[in-house]
Tab-separated table of C-alpha atoms in Angstrom:
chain	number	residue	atom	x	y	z
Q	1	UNK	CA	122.286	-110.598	41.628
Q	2	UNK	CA	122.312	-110.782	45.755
Q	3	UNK	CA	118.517	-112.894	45.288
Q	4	UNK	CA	120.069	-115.324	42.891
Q	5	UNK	CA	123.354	-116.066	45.247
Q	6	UNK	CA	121.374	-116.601	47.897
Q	7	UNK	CA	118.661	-118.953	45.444
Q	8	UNK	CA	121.956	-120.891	44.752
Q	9	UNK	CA	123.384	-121.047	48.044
Q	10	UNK	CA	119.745	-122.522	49.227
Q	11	UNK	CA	119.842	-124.997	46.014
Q	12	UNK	CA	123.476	-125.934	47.282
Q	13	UNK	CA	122.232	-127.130	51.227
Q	14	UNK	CA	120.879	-130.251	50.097
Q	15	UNK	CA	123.860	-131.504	48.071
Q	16	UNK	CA	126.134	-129.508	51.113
Q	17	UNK	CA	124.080	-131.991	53.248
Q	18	UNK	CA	124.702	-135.492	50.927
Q	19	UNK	CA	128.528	-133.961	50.994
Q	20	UNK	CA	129.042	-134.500	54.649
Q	21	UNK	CA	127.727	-137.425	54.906
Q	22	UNK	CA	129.978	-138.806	52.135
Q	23	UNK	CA	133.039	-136.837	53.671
Q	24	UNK	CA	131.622	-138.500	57.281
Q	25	UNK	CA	132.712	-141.828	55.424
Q	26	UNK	CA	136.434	-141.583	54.926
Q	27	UNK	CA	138.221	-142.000	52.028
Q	28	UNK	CA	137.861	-138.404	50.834
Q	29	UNK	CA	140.451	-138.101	48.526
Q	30	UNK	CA	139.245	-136.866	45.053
Q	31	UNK	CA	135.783	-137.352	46.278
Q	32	UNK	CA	135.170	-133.604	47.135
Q	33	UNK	CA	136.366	-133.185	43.295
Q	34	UNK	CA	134.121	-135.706	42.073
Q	35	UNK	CA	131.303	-134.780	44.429
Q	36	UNK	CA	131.462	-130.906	43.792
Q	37	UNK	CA	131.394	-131.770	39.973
Q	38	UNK	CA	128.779	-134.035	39.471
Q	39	UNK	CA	126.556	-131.548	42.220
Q	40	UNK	CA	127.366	-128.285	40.056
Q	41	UNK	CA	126.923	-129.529	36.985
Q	42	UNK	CA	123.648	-131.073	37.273
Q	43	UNK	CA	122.639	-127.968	39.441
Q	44	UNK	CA	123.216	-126.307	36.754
Q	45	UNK	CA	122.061	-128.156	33.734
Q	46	UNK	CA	118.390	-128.170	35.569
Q	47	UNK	CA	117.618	-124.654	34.515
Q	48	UNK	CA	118.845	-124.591	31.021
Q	49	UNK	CA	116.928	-128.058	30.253
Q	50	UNK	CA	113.770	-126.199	31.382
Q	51	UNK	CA	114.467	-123.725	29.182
Q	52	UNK	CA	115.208	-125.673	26.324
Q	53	UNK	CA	111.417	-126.913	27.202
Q	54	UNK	CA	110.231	-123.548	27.896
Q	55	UNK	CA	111.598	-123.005	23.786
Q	56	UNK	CA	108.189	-124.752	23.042
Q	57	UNK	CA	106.016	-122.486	24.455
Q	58	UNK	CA	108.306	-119.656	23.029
Q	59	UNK	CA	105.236	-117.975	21.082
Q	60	UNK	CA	103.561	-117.342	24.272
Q	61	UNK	CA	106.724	-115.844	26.098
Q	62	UNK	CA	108.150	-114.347	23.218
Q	63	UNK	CA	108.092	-110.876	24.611
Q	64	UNK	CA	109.777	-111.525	27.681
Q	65	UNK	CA	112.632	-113.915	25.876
Q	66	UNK	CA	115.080	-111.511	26.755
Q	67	UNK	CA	114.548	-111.318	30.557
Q	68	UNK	CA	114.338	-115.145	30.324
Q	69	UNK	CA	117.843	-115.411	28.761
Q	70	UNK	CA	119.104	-112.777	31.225
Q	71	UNK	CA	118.106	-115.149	33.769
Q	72	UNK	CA	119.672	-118.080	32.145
Q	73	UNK	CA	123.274	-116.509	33.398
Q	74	UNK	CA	122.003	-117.110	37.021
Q	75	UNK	CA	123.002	-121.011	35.853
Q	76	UNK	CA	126.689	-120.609	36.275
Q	77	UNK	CA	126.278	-118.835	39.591
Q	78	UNK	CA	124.105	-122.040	40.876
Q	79	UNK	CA	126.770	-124.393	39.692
Q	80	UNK	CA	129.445	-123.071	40.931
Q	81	UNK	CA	127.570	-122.706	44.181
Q	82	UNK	CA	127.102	-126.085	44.612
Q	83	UNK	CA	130.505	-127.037	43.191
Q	84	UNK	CA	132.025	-125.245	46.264
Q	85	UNK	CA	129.366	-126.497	48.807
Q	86	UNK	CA	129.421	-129.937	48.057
Q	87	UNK	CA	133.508	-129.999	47.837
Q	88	UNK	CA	133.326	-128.310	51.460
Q	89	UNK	CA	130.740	-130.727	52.587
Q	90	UNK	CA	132.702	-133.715	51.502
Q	91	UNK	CA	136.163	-131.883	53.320
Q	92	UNK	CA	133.567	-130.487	56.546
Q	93	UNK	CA	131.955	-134.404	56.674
Q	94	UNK	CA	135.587	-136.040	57.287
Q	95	UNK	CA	136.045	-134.237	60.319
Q	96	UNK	CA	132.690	-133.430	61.902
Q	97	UNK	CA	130.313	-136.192	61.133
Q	98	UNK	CA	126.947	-136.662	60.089
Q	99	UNK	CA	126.025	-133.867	63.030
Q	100	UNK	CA	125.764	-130.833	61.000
Q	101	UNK	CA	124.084	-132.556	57.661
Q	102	UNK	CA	120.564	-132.029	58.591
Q	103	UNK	CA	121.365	-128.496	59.998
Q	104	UNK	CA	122.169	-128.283	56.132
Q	105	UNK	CA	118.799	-129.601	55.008
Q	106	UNK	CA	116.800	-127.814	57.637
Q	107	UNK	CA	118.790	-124.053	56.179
Q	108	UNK	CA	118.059	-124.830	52.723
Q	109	UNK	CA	114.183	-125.315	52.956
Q	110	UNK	CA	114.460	-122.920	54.917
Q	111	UNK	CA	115.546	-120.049	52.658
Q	112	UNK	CA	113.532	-121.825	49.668
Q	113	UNK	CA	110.162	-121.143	51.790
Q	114	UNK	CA	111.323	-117.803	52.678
Q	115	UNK	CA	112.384	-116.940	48.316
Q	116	UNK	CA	108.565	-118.251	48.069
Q	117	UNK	CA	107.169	-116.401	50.800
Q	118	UNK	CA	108.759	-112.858	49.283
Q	119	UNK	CA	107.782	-114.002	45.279
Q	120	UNK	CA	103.919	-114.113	46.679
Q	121	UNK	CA	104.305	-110.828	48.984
Q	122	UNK	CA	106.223	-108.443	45.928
């Protein structure tokens, strides 16, 4: 559970990052809203649409199905992630600038190389 918070949190930087700048812009009323809801529900509609394509290869995977759909819960967790980030980013943006948005970037690749790094190590 910890690896997929922090998988989600990572996901989240880059549309944390877009937030701020939007939120750098003015005019933020509703937008964190808007932004946080279009960000966590397409950050979270990713993984289920790959596994609706991963059903077409389901013969080949069929034994592990189950793990798969555990994983598959880890969706919710990334939206609502992102949902959070981005609506902070957008709030964060309107009174700090464009300064800390690619801090944001530079964190998320960051963790995404390191999640890599430990998937080829264990």
């Amino acid at each position: 559970m910890f690896e997929v918070i922090v998988l989600a949190v990572a996901l989240s930087m880059d549309a944390f990052a877009v937030s701020i700048g939007l939120g750098s812009k003015g005019n933020t009323r509703g937008l964190g809203l808007k932004a946080g809801l279009f960000f966590g529900s397409f950050q979270a509609l990713m993984p289920f649409i790959g596994y609706l394509g991963g059903k077409g290869v389901l013969g080949w995977v069929e034994a592990y199905a189950h793990w798969i759909a555990f994983g598959l819960r880890a969706c919710l967790i990334i939206g609502v992630t992102t949902f959070i980030f981005s609506w902070m980013g957008v709030v964060i943006g309107k009174s700090s600038g464009t300064w800390l948005e690619s801090k944001a970037e530079i964190f998320g690749g960051v963790v995404l190389i390191l999640i890599g790094i430990k998937l080829l190590v264990y």
